[in-house]
Tab-separated table of C-alpha atoms in Angstrom:
chain	number	residue	atom	x	y	z
A	1	UNK	CA	-31.721	58.671	28.203
A	2	UNK	CA	-30.047	58.208	31.519
A	3	UNK	CA	-27.190	55.948	32.306
A	4	UNK	CA	-26.333	54.250	35.555
A	5	UNK	CA	-22.826	54.527	36.920
A	6	UNK	CA	-21.092	54.567	39.814
A	7	UNK	CA	-19.363	56.357	41.244
A	8	UNK	CA	-19.228	58.831	41.483
A	9	UNK	CA	-15.956	61.294	40.121
A	10	UNK	CA	-14.018	67.697	49.845
A	11	UNK	CA	-11.155	67.117	52.045
A	12	UNK	CA	-11.243	66.018	55.636
A	13	UNK	CA	-8.676	66.302	58.376
A	14	UNK	CA	-5.633	64.443	57.379
A	15	UNK	CA	-4.290	61.631	59.411
A	16	UNK	CA	-1.705	58.972	58.728
A	17	UNK	CA	-2.943	55.933	56.925
A	18	UNK	CA	-6.407	55.609	55.457
A	19	UNK	CA	-8.188	58.706	54.272
A	20	UNK	CA	-11.605	57.276	54.182
A	21	UNK	CA	-13.501	60.357	53.482
A	22	UNK	CA	-12.210	60.586	50.057
A	23	UNK	CA	-14.070	57.760	48.757
A	24	UNK	CA	-16.618	58.040	46.377
A	25	UNK	CA	-18.617	60.202	44.364
A	26	UNK	CA	-16.022	60.024	41.778
A	27	UNK	CA	-15.334	61.942	43.423
A	28	UNK	CA	-16.389	63.388	46.213
A	29	UNK	CA	-13.827	64.703	48.413
A	30	UNK	CA	-15.082	65.139	51.800
A	31	UNK	CA	-14.228	67.839	54.262
A	32	UNK	CA	-11.312	70.176	54.349
A	33	UNK	CA	-9.334	67.613	56.191
A	34	UNK	CA	-7.387	65.241	54.058
A	35	UNK	CA	-9.753	62.363	54.367
A	36	UNK	CA	-11.147	61.817	50.973
A	37	UNK	CA	-14.530	62.152	49.493
A	38	UNK	CA	-15.188	60.211	46.450
A	39	UNK	CA	-16.821	58.195	43.444
A	40	UNK	CA	-18.260	55.599	42.585
A	41	UNK	CA	-19.315	53.941	42.017
A	42	UNK	CA	-20.966	52.962	38.873
A	43	UNK	CA	-19.925	54.990	35.884
A	44	UNK	CA	-21.738	54.822	32.697
A	45	UNK	CA	-20.420	56.227	29.548
A	46	UNK	CA	-22.705	59.008	28.527
A	47	UNK	CA	-22.826	59.570	24.870
A	48	UNK	CA	-24.924	61.747	22.605
A	49	UNK	CA	-27.732	60.345	20.542
A	50	UNK	CA	-26.428	57.970	17.878
A	51	UNK	CA	-27.540	54.383	18.256
A	52	UNK	CA	-26.040	52.409	21.081
A	53	UNK	CA	-23.171	50.160	20.172
A	54	UNK	CA	-22.322	46.895	21.796
A	55	UNK	CA	-18.694	46.080	22.296
A	56	UNK	CA	-17.381	42.833	20.998
A	57	UNK	CA	-16.927	41.738	24.550
A	58	UNK	CA	-20.220	42.905	25.925
A	59	UNK	CA	-19.663	46.481	27.096
A	60	UNK	CA	-22.232	48.975	26.044
A	61	UNK	CA	-22.474	52.500	24.936
A	62	UNK	CA	-23.655	54.435	26.628
A	63	UNK	CA	-22.881	52.597	29.798
A	64	UNK	CA	-23.040	53.349	33.426
A	65	UNK	CA	-20.632	54.709	35.987
A	66	UNK	CA	-19.601	53.874	39.597
A	67	UNK	CA	-20.145	55.535	41.158
A	68	UNK	CA	-20.559	58.710	42.794
A	69	UNK	CA	-17.839	58.380	43.212
A	70	UNK	CA	-15.461	58.884	46.013
A	71	UNK	CA	-15.891	60.373	49.210
A	72	UNK	CA	-15.321	59.390	52.729
A	73	UNK	CA	-18.282	58.341	54.767
A	74	UNK	CA	-19.365	60.248	57.771
A	75	UNK	CA	-21.057	58.802	60.777
A	76	UNK	CA	-24.749	58.147	60.329
A	77	UNK	CA	-27.344	60.606	61.495
A	78	UNK	CA	-28.316	58.261	64.274
A	79	UNK	CA	-24.808	58.319	65.648
A	80	UNK	CA	-24.808	62.137	65.560
A	81	UNK	CA	-28.179	62.530	67.266
A	82	UNK	CA	-27.987	64.051	70.727
A	83	UNK	CA	-28.706	61.618	73.516
A	84	UNK	CA	-29.886	62.072	77.079
A	85	UNK	CA	-27.532	60.305	79.477
A	86	UNK	CA	-29.202	57.800	81.750
A	87	UNK	CA	-28.172	57.475	85.389
A	88	UNK	CA	-25.281	55.070	85.652
A	89	UNK	CA	-23.348	53.425	88.405
A	90	UNK	CA	-19.563	53.828	88.514
A	91	UNK	CA	-19.184	50.308	87.123
A	92	UNK	CA	-21.585	51.048	84.265
A	93	UNK	CA	-19.787	54.289	83.497
A	94	UNK	CA	-16.497	52.419	83.329
A	95	UNK	CA	-18.000	49.833	80.992
A	96	UNK	CA	-19.442	52.511	78.729
A	97	UNK	CA	-16.099	54.279	78.582
A	98	UNK	CA	-14.342	51.072	77.597
A	99	UNK	CA	-16.938	50.264	74.962
A	100	UNK	CA	-16.535	53.663	73.303
A	101	UNK	CA	-12.755	53.539	73.269
A	102	UNK	CA	-12.348	51.742	69.920
A	103	UNK	CA	-14.224	54.398	67.956
A	104	UNK	CA	-11.989	56.150	65.476
A	105	UNK	CA	-11.497	59.878	65.715
A	106	UNK	CA	-12.067	60.379	61.997
A	107	UNK	CA	-15.681	59.187	62.250
A	108	UNK	CA	-15.663	57.230	59.006
A	109	UNK	CA	-18.479	54.783	58.406
A	110	UNK	CA	-17.337	51.431	57.061
A	111	UNK	CA	-20.887	50.535	56.063
A	112	UNK	CA	-20.845	53.399	53.580
A	113	UNK	CA	-17.343	52.391	52.481
A	114	UNK	CA	-18.667	48.911	51.755
A	115	UNK	CA	-21.550	50.317	49.712
A	116	UNK	CA	-19.096	52.268	47.560
A	117	UNK	CA	-16.986	49.201	46.965
A	118	UNK	CA	-20.035	47.155	45.963
A	119	UNK	CA	-21.075	49.963	43.631
A	120	UNK	CA	-17.678	49.972	41.908
A	121	UNK	CA	-17.651	46.199	41.461
A	122	UNK	CA	-21.178	46.291	40.103
A	123	UNK	CA	-20.262	49.030	37.631
A	124	UNK	CA	-17.325	47.075	36.266
A	125	UNK	CA	-19.479	43.948	35.970
A	126	UNK	CA	-22.252	45.881	34.244
A	127	UNK	CA	-19.937	47.463	31.714
A	128	UNK	CA	-18.364	44.140	30.897
A	129	UNK	CA	-21.298	41.729	30.868
A	130	UNK	CA	-24.057	44.232	30.080
A	131	UNK	CA	-26.598	42.407	32.241
A	132	UNK	CA	-29.685	44.625	32.488
A	133	UNK	CA	-30.823	43.043	35.766
A	134	UNK	CA	-27.782	44.496	37.540
A	135	UNK	CA	-29.408	47.930	37.354
A	136	UNK	CA	-32.316	46.538	39.375
A	137	UNK	CA	-30.231	44.455	41.752
A	138	UNK	CA	-28.111	47.401	42.913
A	139	UNK	CA	-28.674	50.937	41.537
A	140	UNK	CA	-25.066	52.040	42.014
A	141	UNK	CA	-25.409	55.565	40.758
A	142	UNK	CA	-28.290	56.441	43.013
A	143	UNK	CA	-26.407	55.050	46.001
A	144	UNK	CA	-23.247	56.964	45.163
A	145	UNK	CA	-25.022	60.259	44.604
A	146	UNK	CA	-26.809	59.870	47.939
A	147	UNK	CA	-23.556	59.224	49.799
A	148	UNK	CA	-21.936	62.196	48.075
A	149	UNK	CA	-24.908	64.403	48.954
A	150	UNK	CA	-24.621	63.459	52.632
A	151	UNK	CA	-20.945	64.354	52.695
A	152	UNK	CA	-21.598	67.586	50.836
A	153	UNK	CA	-24.176	68.592	53.448
A	154	UNK	CA	-21.654	67.936	56.195
A	155	UNK	CA	-18.956	69.928	54.422
A	156	UNK	CA	-21.250	72.920	53.911
A	157	UNK	CA	-20.967	73.714	57.602
A	158	UNK	CA	-17.949	75.611	56.279
A	159	UNK	CA	-18.071	78.501	53.771
A	160	UNK	CA	-19.607	77.223	50.541
A	161	UNK	CA	-17.005	78.748	48.221
A	162	UNK	CA	-14.152	76.977	49.973
A	163	UNK	CA	-16.008	73.651	49.943
A	164	UNK	CA	-16.739	73.892	46.219
A	165	UNK	CA	-13.152	74.889	45.493
A	166	UNK	CA	-11.896	71.861	47.423
A	167	UNK	CA	-14.208	69.484	45.578
A	168	UNK	CA	-13.137	70.822	42.197
A	169	UNK	CA	-9.472	70.699	43.171
A	170	UNK	CA	-9.746	66.997	43.920
A	171	UNK	CA	-11.750	66.270	40.799
A	172	UNK	CA	-9.576	67.879	38.147
A	173	UNK	CA	-5.986	66.488	38.354
A	174	UNK	CA	-7.031	62.811	37.941
A	175	UNK	CA	-9.296	63.915	35.086
A	176	UNK	CA	-6.443	65.792	33.403
A	177	UNK	CA	-4.203	62.740	33.390
A	178	UNK	CA	-6.971	60.547	31.992
A	179	UNK	CA	-7.896	63.146	29.370
A	180	UNK	CA	-4.279	63.562	28.274
A	181	UNK	CA	-3.942	59.817	27.698
A	182	UNK	CA	-7.151	59.223	25.760
A	183	UNK	CA	-6.828	62.410	23.689
A	184	UNK	CA	-3.291	61.396	22.743
A	185	UNK	CA	-4.599	57.955	21.760
A	186	UNK	CA	-7.427	59.437	19.681
A	187	UNK	CA	-5.192	61.901	17.852
A	188	UNK	CA	-2.566	59.194	17.267
A	189	UNK	CA	-5.284	56.985	15.759
A	190	UNK	CA	-6.048	59.711	13.220
A	191	UNK	CA	-8.968	61.602	14.748
A	192	UNK	CA	-9.238	65.118	13.341
A	193	UNK	CA	-11.912	66.955	15.262
A	194	UNK	CA	-12.147	69.731	12.697
A	195	UNK	CA	-13.222	67.160	10.092
A	196	UNK	CA	-15.469	65.105	12.390
A	197	UNK	CA	-19.065	65.480	11.110
A	198	UNK	CA	-20.447	65.063	14.631
A	199	UNK	CA	-18.006	67.402	16.408
A	200	UNK	CA	-16.479	69.543	13.683
A	201	UNK	CA	-16.032	73.270	13.411
A	202	UNK	CA	-15.214	75.878	15.991
A	203	UNK	CA	-17.767	74.537	18.457
A	204	UNK	CA	-16.086	71.128	18.462
A	205	UNK	CA	-12.767	72.720	19.371
A	206	UNK	CA	-14.447	74.671	22.173
A	207	UNK	CA	-15.993	71.477	23.529
A	208	UNK	CA	-12.523	70.032	24.030
A	209	UNK	CA	-12.456	72.251	27.127
A	210	UNK	CA	-14.758	69.679	28.744
A	211	UNK	CA	-11.743	67.369	28.996
A	212	UNK	CA	-10.245	70.004	31.296
A	213	UNK	CA	-13.324	71.067	33.267
A	214	UNK	CA	-16.326	68.736	32.814
A	215	UNK	CA	-19.095	71.299	32.583
A	216	UNK	CA	-20.482	69.615	29.469
A	217	UNK	CA	-20.085	66.544	27.285
A	218	UNK	CA	-16.622	66.121	25.718
A	219	UNK	CA	-16.366	65.293	22.013
A	220	UNK	CA	-15.047	61.954	20.775
A	221	UNK	CA	-15.254	59.909	17.574
A	222	UNK	CA	-17.921	57.238	17.327
A	223	UNK	CA	-15.593	54.951	15.406
A	224	UNK	CA	-11.841	55.103	15.187
A	225	UNK	CA	-9.074	52.791	14.016
A	226	UNK	CA	-9.682	49.611	12.065
A	227	UNK	CA	-11.056	46.167	12.789
A	228	UNK	CA	-7.595	44.624	12.837
A	229	UNK	CA	-6.371	46.993	15.543
A	230	UNK	CA	-5.658	46.053	19.154
A	231	UNK	CA	-8.826	47.782	20.389
A	232	UNK	CA	-12.268	47.657	18.861
A	233	UNK	CA	-13.401	50.677	16.903
A	234	UNK	CA	-15.760	51.971	19.624
A	235	UNK	CA	-13.019	52.250	22.258
A	236	UNK	CA	-13.128	56.062	22.264
A	237	UNK	CA	-16.875	56.140	22.922
A	238	UNK	CA	-16.616	53.628	25.724
A	239	UNK	CA	-13.582	55.278	27.324
A	240	UNK	CA	-14.600	58.935	27.169
A	241	UNK	CA	-18.299	58.276	27.662
A	242	UNK	CA	-17.844	57.753	31.409
A	243	UNK	CA	-17.091	61.455	31.800
A	244	UNK	CA	-20.820	62.229	31.850
A	245	UNK	CA	-20.780	61.253	35.522
A	246	UNK	CA	-18.153	63.859	36.358
A	247	UNK	CA	-20.303	66.464	34.646
A	248	UNK	CA	-23.343	65.473	36.723
A	249	UNK	CA	-21.310	65.395	39.921
A	250	UNK	CA	-19.799	68.811	39.252
A	251	UNK	CA	-23.204	70.407	38.692
A	252	UNK	CA	-24.570	68.819	41.860
A	253	UNK	CA	-21.627	70.245	43.792
A	254	UNK	CA	-22.181	73.721	42.340
A	255	UNK	CA	-25.912	73.563	43.084
A	256	UNK	CA	-25.552	72.151	46.611
A	257	UNK	CA	-25.475	75.433	48.581
A	258	UNK	CA	-28.784	76.454	46.998
A	259	UNK	CA	-30.262	72.948	47.274
A	260	UNK	CA	-29.314	72.666	50.952
A	261	UNK	CA	-30.764	76.122	51.644
A	262	UNK	CA	-34.022	75.055	49.976
A	263	UNK	CA	-34.044	71.694	51.760
A	264	UNK	CA	-33.783	73.300	55.198
A	265	UNK	CA	-36.749	75.536	54.437
A	266	UNK	CA	-38.971	73.164	52.454
A	267	UNK	CA	-37.550	69.639	52.934
A	268	UNK	CA	-40.332	67.585	51.352
A	269	UNK	CA	-40.717	69.852	48.340
A	270	UNK	CA	-36.956	69.845	47.690
A	271	UNK	CA	-36.747	66.083	48.208
A	272	UNK	CA	-39.558	65.158	45.848
A	273	UNK	CA	-39.134	67.888	43.218
A	274	UNK	CA	-36.521	65.914	41.204
A	275	UNK	CA	-38.974	63.009	40.862
A	276	UNK	CA	-41.565	65.435	39.531
A	277	UNK	CA	-39.028	66.901	37.111
A	278	UNK	CA	-38.146	63.382	35.926
A	279	UNK	CA	-41.822	62.713	35.251
A	280	UNK	CA	-41.765	65.695	32.894
A	281	UNK	CA	-38.395	65.489	31.115
A	282	UNK	CA	-37.880	61.730	31.397
A	283	UNK	CA	-41.152	60.560	29.905
A	284	UNK	CA	-41.354	62.651	26.743
A	285	UNK	CA	-43.855	65.194	28.077
A	286	UNK	CA	-41.141	67.803	27.509
A	287	UNK	CA	-38.225	66.953	25.228
A	288	UNK	CA	-34.917	68.776	25.476
A	289	UNK	CA	-32.648	67.773	22.600
A	290	UNK	CA	-28.957	66.881	22.624
A	291	UNK	CA	-26.542	66.862	25.515
A	292	UNK	CA	-28.469	69.616	27.279
A	293	UNK	CA	-31.379	67.203	27.536
A	294	UNK	CA	-29.090	64.468	28.833
A	295	UNK	CA	-27.670	66.804	31.487
A	296	UNK	CA	-31.110	67.927	32.668
A	297	UNK	CA	-32.355	64.339	32.710
A	298	UNK	CA	-29.363	63.182	34.772
A	299	UNK	CA	-29.870	66.030	37.227
A	300	UNK	CA	-33.542	65.121	37.608
A	301	UNK	CA	-33.075	61.351	37.842
A	302	UNK	CA	-30.345	61.455	40.495
A	303	UNK	CA	-31.250	64.752	42.147
A	304	UNK	CA	-33.636	62.987	44.528
A	305	UNK	CA	-30.843	60.682	45.694
A	306	UNK	CA	-28.478	63.624	46.194
A	307	UNK	CA	-31.048	65.409	48.363
A	308	UNK	CA	-31.675	62.129	50.218
A	309	UNK	CA	-28.060	62.472	51.277
A	310	UNK	CA	-28.969	65.825	52.809
A	311	UNK	CA	-31.900	64.189	54.604
A	312	UNK	CA	-29.643	61.461	55.953
A	313	UNK	CA	-27.090	63.912	57.282
A	314	UNK	CA	-29.705	66.252	58.771
A	315	UNK	CA	-31.392	63.330	60.571
A	316	UNK	CA	-34.703	63.723	58.722
A	317	UNK	CA	-34.866	60.056	57.700
A	318	UNK	CA	-34.358	58.904	61.274
A	319	UNK	CA	-37.405	60.927	62.368
A	320	UNK	CA	-39.648	58.890	60.076
A	321	UNK	CA	-40.833	55.563	61.559
A	322	UNK	CA	-38.966	52.782	59.830
A	323	UNK	CA	-42.109	50.871	58.837
A	324	UNK	CA	-43.484	54.023	57.179
A	325	UNK	CA	-40.247	54.741	55.284
A	326	UNK	CA	-39.836	51.142	54.111
A	327	UNK	CA	-43.492	50.759	53.137
A	328	UNK	CA	-43.557	53.978	51.114
A	329	UNK	CA	-40.211	53.137	49.489
A	330	UNK	CA	-41.472	49.700	48.511
A	331	UNK	CA	-44.545	51.215	46.876
A	332	UNK	CA	-42.395	53.721	44.998
A	333	UNK	CA	-40.050	50.969	43.810
A	334	UNK	CA	-43.024	48.859	42.736
A	335	UNK	CA	-44.266	51.817	40.690
A	336	UNK	CA	-40.826	52.074	39.076
A	337	UNK	CA	-40.888	48.425	38.018
A	338	UNK	CA	-44.452	48.772	36.769
A	339	UNK	CA	-43.469	51.793	34.691
A	340	UNK	CA	-40.422	49.980	33.346
A	341	UNK	CA	-42.535	46.991	32.309
A	342	UNK	CA	-44.484	49.215	29.933
A	343	UNK	CA	-41.506	51.203	28.643
A	344	UNK	CA	-38.781	48.642	28.068
A	345	UNK	CA	-35.836	49.958	26.082
A	346	UNK	CA	-33.588	48.227	23.551
A	347	UNK	CA	-31.928	46.308	26.394
A	348	UNK	CA	-35.114	45.244	28.113
A	349	UNK	CA	-35.119	45.894	31.857
A	350	UNK	CA	-32.057	48.094	31.823
A	351	UNK	CA	-33.206	50.995	33.997
A	352	UNK	CA	-30.563	53.257	32.458
A	353	UNK	CA	-32.842	53.504	29.424
A	354	UNK	CA	-35.980	54.290	31.479
A	355	UNK	CA	-35.470	57.561	33.399
A	356	UNK	CA	-38.625	57.546	35.540
A	357	UNK	CA	-38.122	53.917	36.546
A	358	UNK	CA	-34.469	54.608	37.351
A	359	UNK	CA	-35.368	57.635	39.479
A	360	UNK	CA	-38.115	55.959	41.510
A	361	UNK	CA	-36.339	52.620	41.968
A	362	UNK	CA	-33.068	54.299	43.004
A	363	UNK	CA	-34.865	56.690	45.367
A	364	UNK	CA	-36.707	53.920	47.197
A	365	UNK	CA	-33.643	51.671	47.289
A	366	UNK	CA	-31.510	54.416	48.823
A	367	UNK	CA	-34.109	55.257	51.474
A	368	UNK	CA	-34.091	51.640	52.663
A	369	UNK	CA	-30.282	51.453	52.690
A	370	UNK	CA	-29.996	54.645	54.716
A	371	UNK	CA	-32.788	53.646	57.098
A	372	UNK	CA	-30.901	50.477	58.013
A	373	UNK	CA	-27.468	52.131	57.993
A	374	UNK	CA	-25.610	50.550	60.943
A	375	UNK	CA	-22.710	53.047	60.994
A	376	UNK	CA	-19.905	50.525	61.450
A	377	UNK	CA	-16.597	51.751	62.804
A	378	UNK	CA	-15.059	48.472	61.581
A	379	UNK	CA	-16.285	45.832	59.168
A	380	UNK	CA	-17.947	43.100	61.206
A	381	UNK	CA	-17.396	39.350	61.205
A	382	UNK	CA	-16.411	37.738	57.924
A	383	UNK	CA	-16.504	41.079	56.125
A	384	UNK	CA	-13.373	42.079	58.009
A	385	UNK	CA	-11.236	39.968	55.673
A	386	UNK	CA	-12.104	42.443	52.913
A	387	UNK	CA	-11.098	45.474	54.954
A	388	UNK	CA	-7.965	46.342	52.966
A	389	UNK	CA	-9.675	45.991	49.606
A	390	UNK	CA	-12.588	48.135	50.773
A	391	UNK	CA	-10.142	50.776	51.963
A	392	UNK	CA	-8.164	50.641	48.711
A	393	UNK	CA	-11.224	50.895	46.479
A	394	UNK	CA	-12.586	53.838	48.451
A	395	UNK	CA	-9.241	55.643	48.426
A	396	UNK	CA	-8.880	55.123	44.663
A	397	UNK	CA	-12.498	55.238	43.532
A	398	UNK	CA	-11.792	58.053	41.069
A	399	UNK	CA	-8.982	56.109	39.427
A	400	UNK	CA	-11.031	52.911	39.216
A	401	UNK	CA	-13.986	54.729	37.741
A	402	UNK	CA	-12.098	56.690	35.112
A	403	UNK	CA	-9.941	53.857	33.818
A	404	UNK	CA	-12.046	50.711	34.175
A	405	UNK	CA	-13.745	50.819	30.749
A	406	UNK	CA	-10.501	51.331	28.851
A	407	UNK	CA	-8.916	48.528	30.861
A	408	UNK	CA	-11.834	46.197	30.130
A	409	UNK	CA	-11.089	46.647	26.428
A	410	UNK	CA	-7.377	46.151	27.063
A	411	UNK	CA	-8.084	42.619	28.295
A	412	UNK	CA	-9.083	41.516	24.788
A	413	UNK	CA	-5.682	41.711	23.024
A	414	UNK	CA	-4.072	40.108	26.086
A	415	UNK	CA	-6.483	37.167	26.198
A	416	UNK	CA	-6.274	36.736	22.430
A	417	UNK	CA	-2.675	35.658	22.886
A	418	UNK	CA	-3.946	32.467	24.517
A	419	UNK	CA	-5.153	31.243	21.126
A	420	UNK	CA	-1.517	31.126	19.985
A	421	UNK	CA	-0.414	28.683	22.675
A	422	UNK	CA	0.801	25.345	21.224
A	423	UNK	CA	-1.587	23.174	23.256
A	424	UNK	CA	-4.730	25.054	22.130
A	425	UNK	CA	-6.658	22.374	20.229
A	426	UNK	CA	-10.253	22.688	19.085
A	427	UNK	CA	-11.602	21.608	22.467
A	428	UNK	CA	-9.480	24.142	24.349
A	429	UNK	CA	-10.395	26.895	21.896
A	430	UNK	CA	-14.088	26.133	22.388
A	431	UNK	CA	-13.669	26.222	26.166
A	432	UNK	CA	-11.891	29.583	25.965
A	433	UNK	CA	-14.612	30.965	23.701
A	434	UNK	CA	-17.313	29.879	26.162
A	435	UNK	CA	-15.583	31.452	29.172
A	436	UNK	CA	-13.965	34.433	27.453
A	437	UNK	CA	-15.909	37.146	29.295
A	438	UNK	CA	-15.344	35.473	32.640
A	439	UNK	CA	-11.599	35.632	32.001
A	440	UNK	CA	-11.985	39.274	31.021
A	441	UNK	CA	-13.593	39.961	34.388
A	442	UNK	CA	-10.788	38.128	36.160
A	443	UNK	CA	-8.035	39.903	34.209
A	444	UNK	CA	-9.416	43.435	34.467
A	445	UNK	CA	-8.781	43.603	38.225
A	446	UNK	CA	-4.993	43.138	37.991
A	447	UNK	CA	-5.014	45.785	35.255
A	448	UNK	CA	-6.973	48.122	37.536
A	449	UNK	CA	-4.369	47.404	40.207
A	450	UNK	CA	-1.622	48.482	37.811
A	451	UNK	CA	-3.556	51.668	37.033
A	452	UNK	CA	-3.791	52.396	40.762
A	453	UNK	CA	-0.031	51.997	41.078
A	454	UNK	CA	0.642	54.098	37.979
A	455	UNK	CA	-1.694	57.062	38.437
A	456	UNK	CA	-3.699	56.572	41.621
A	457	UNK	CA	-1.270	58.661	43.671
A	458	UNK	CA	-2.446	61.715	41.720
A	459	UNK	CA	-5.569	61.607	43.873
A	460	UNK	CA	-3.342	62.180	46.894
A	461	UNK	CA	-1.618	65.153	45.285
A	462	UNK	CA	-5.009	66.625	44.396
A	463	UNK	CA	-6.000	66.286	48.053
A	464	UNK	CA	-2.706	67.859	49.181
A	465	UNK	CA	-1.513	64.663	50.826
A	466	UNK	CA	1.713	62.733	50.535
A	467	UNK	CA	1.361	60.309	47.597
A	468	UNK	CA	0.751	56.648	48.411
A	469	UNK	CA	1.077	53.810	45.923
A	470	UNK	CA	-1.234	51.289	47.587
A	471	UNK	CA	-3.380	52.892	50.318
A	472	UNK	CA	-4.926	49.926	52.114
A	473	UNK	CA	-4.940	51.581	55.519
A	474	UNK	CA	-2.286	49.301	56.969
A	475	UNK	CA	-1.013	50.682	60.248
A	476	UNK	CA	2.660	51.289	60.755
A	477	UNK	CA	4.273	48.762	63.105
A	478	UNK	CA	4.777	49.968	66.666
A	479	UNK	CA	8.182	50.141	68.247
A	480	UNK	CA	9.310	47.450	70.667
A	481	UNK	CA	8.076	48.097	74.170
A	482	UNK	CA	4.909	49.865	73.039
A	483	UNK	CA	1.480	48.504	72.315
A	484	UNK	CA	-1.548	49.604	70.378
A	485	UNK	CA	-4.529	49.710	72.641
A	486	UNK	CA	-8.189	49.750	71.684
A	487	UNK	CA	-8.046	53.389	70.733
A	488	UNK	CA	-4.887	53.073	68.680
A	489	UNK	CA	-5.047	54.447	65.187
A	490	UNK	CA	-4.342	57.761	63.607
A	491	UNK	CA	-2.658	59.987	66.073
A	492	UNK	CA	-1.802	57.140	68.457
A	493	UNK	CA	1.234	54.908	68.858
A	494	UNK	CA	4.558	55.208	70.559
A	495	UNK	CA	4.550	58.991	70.698
A	496	UNK	CA	1.117	59.158	72.285
A	497	UNK	CA	2.118	56.626	74.960
A	498	UNK	CA	5.254	58.573	75.874
A	499	UNK	CA	3.631	61.972	76.326
A	500	UNK	CA	1.948	61.283	79.703
A	501	UNK	CA	5.225	60.043	81.153
A	502	UNK	CA	7.068	63.091	79.811
A	503	UNK	CA	4.504	65.404	81.383
A	504	UNK	CA	4.793	63.545	84.696
A	505	UNK	CA	8.583	63.933	84.700
A	506	UNK	CA	8.228	67.633	83.889
A	507	UNK	CA	5.838	68.109	86.823
A	508	UNK	CA	8.244	66.207	89.121
A	509	UNK	CA	11.143	68.472	88.087
A	510	UNK	CA	8.971	71.539	88.669
A	511	UNK	CA	8.267	70.414	92.204
C-alpha cells in the first residue's frame, strides 16, 4: 500500500535573509550554497501491515506526508533555455535592462515555493480530516518528489558524493531531535521493544537505527498508554509513521546519480519505467511482503515524479508541444481514475490505497503543473500578501512535516478543556461537538508555529547557517540616506551603494 504525503523530508549559496532553496522535499536541500532544499509536502505515516486505525479526531494510519519535502526552487527550464537576442534599438535595450533588474540573484522560483506550501497545508488537512478526495484534488507527494528531483538534477552538476553528503547532512539533525522526543515519550509510556510481539528480539533493537538514519522502517508500538491518557492510544503509530517519507526520499537521493545517468541516455525508458514497475508490484502481479514491499512500492509509485523533475530541469518537457503533453497527461489521469473506480480501498477513493492509480494520477498532474510553470520571481497580485508565510513554510518544511501529526493529536487535550468552562450548556456543548475538527485545524497552526520557534532553527544548523527563529525573508531596514532599488535584495543595500563612490575616490586619489 502506498501513502500520500508531502513533503518531502542540498545546500545553495548562502545569502542573508530567505534561503529558498531549502524548501521541500522534506527535505531536500538544494545546492551547496546555503539556500535550502526541502519537504513537503504531504507526509503520510507509513506503517507495516496491521489494519488501519482511525484516530478519534479523524487522522488515519497510515497517513500521508507533505511533502517532498523541502528544497529551494530553481528557475524553470524555460527560463534557463538559451535565447537568440533580437536586434534592438538603444531605447529597447535600456527597457530590457530595466525590466530584468528586479530578478533575484538566487534564482528561486516562487511558483514552486507556492506549490510546496499548498502541499504542506493539504497534508495537514488530509491527516486531520481524512478526506479521501484530497488525494485526487492535489497529489502532494507526487508534486514534492518532482520538485525535489528537479533540484537534485541541478545539484548533480557538482560531484555526486558531495551532493549526497550535503542532502544527508541536512536531513539527519532535525530527524534526530524528533526521534529523541518520540522515543522518550514511547519509553516513558512503558514501551519495551524487547517484549513487543511485532518488533521484539534482536532485530527490533537493530531497527531502532532507523530513527538515526532512515534507511528502513522504524519500529513503534501499535497501541500504547490507556484510554484515559492525554493522547489516544495510536499516537505512536501516527507520529512515527510519517518517517516512511524520509526513507523514500533518502533512497531517491542515493539512486539519483544512476537515475540521472540513465535518463540522459534513455530518457523515455527511465521516465516511464517506474509506471511499469508500479503495474507489477502495485497491482498484486508480484507481491513483496512486509516493509520491503512498501519501500519498493513507494519507489515505483513516486519514481516517475522524481524523474519528471529531471525532465523539467533538463528542458525535456518544454520540448514537447503543450497540447500533446496536456492531452497525454489527461488520458493517463483518466486511466488512473478508471483503475481506482474498480479497486477502491477501505477509504473509497483514497489514492494512497491504490498504487497504480496514485502513480498515474500524480504523474499526469505533475506534468501539467510543470508545463504551465510560470517561474515567478515574486508572488503576483493578491498572492503577494502570503509571501512571508510561503517563505516561512518553505524554510521550515522539514519541521512542519515531522511534527504536524503529533501536534494534531496535541490539540485534543487542549480543546477538551473548553468543556469545563462554566458557560458550556448543552447547546454550547453540541455546537463544540459539531465543529470540533474545525477547531482542531485552527489550533494546530499556532502549535506548528511554536514547534518552528522551538526546533526549526536546527534546520539552519544542519545547513551550516546562522540559526533563525522565524525566517520569513523580511529584509533588514536600510540606513538613512540609502535606498533599495529594484535590484535590492541579498547582497545589496547600503554597502553596495557605497562601493562605487569609494572606487571613484580611490581613482581620483591615484590621479
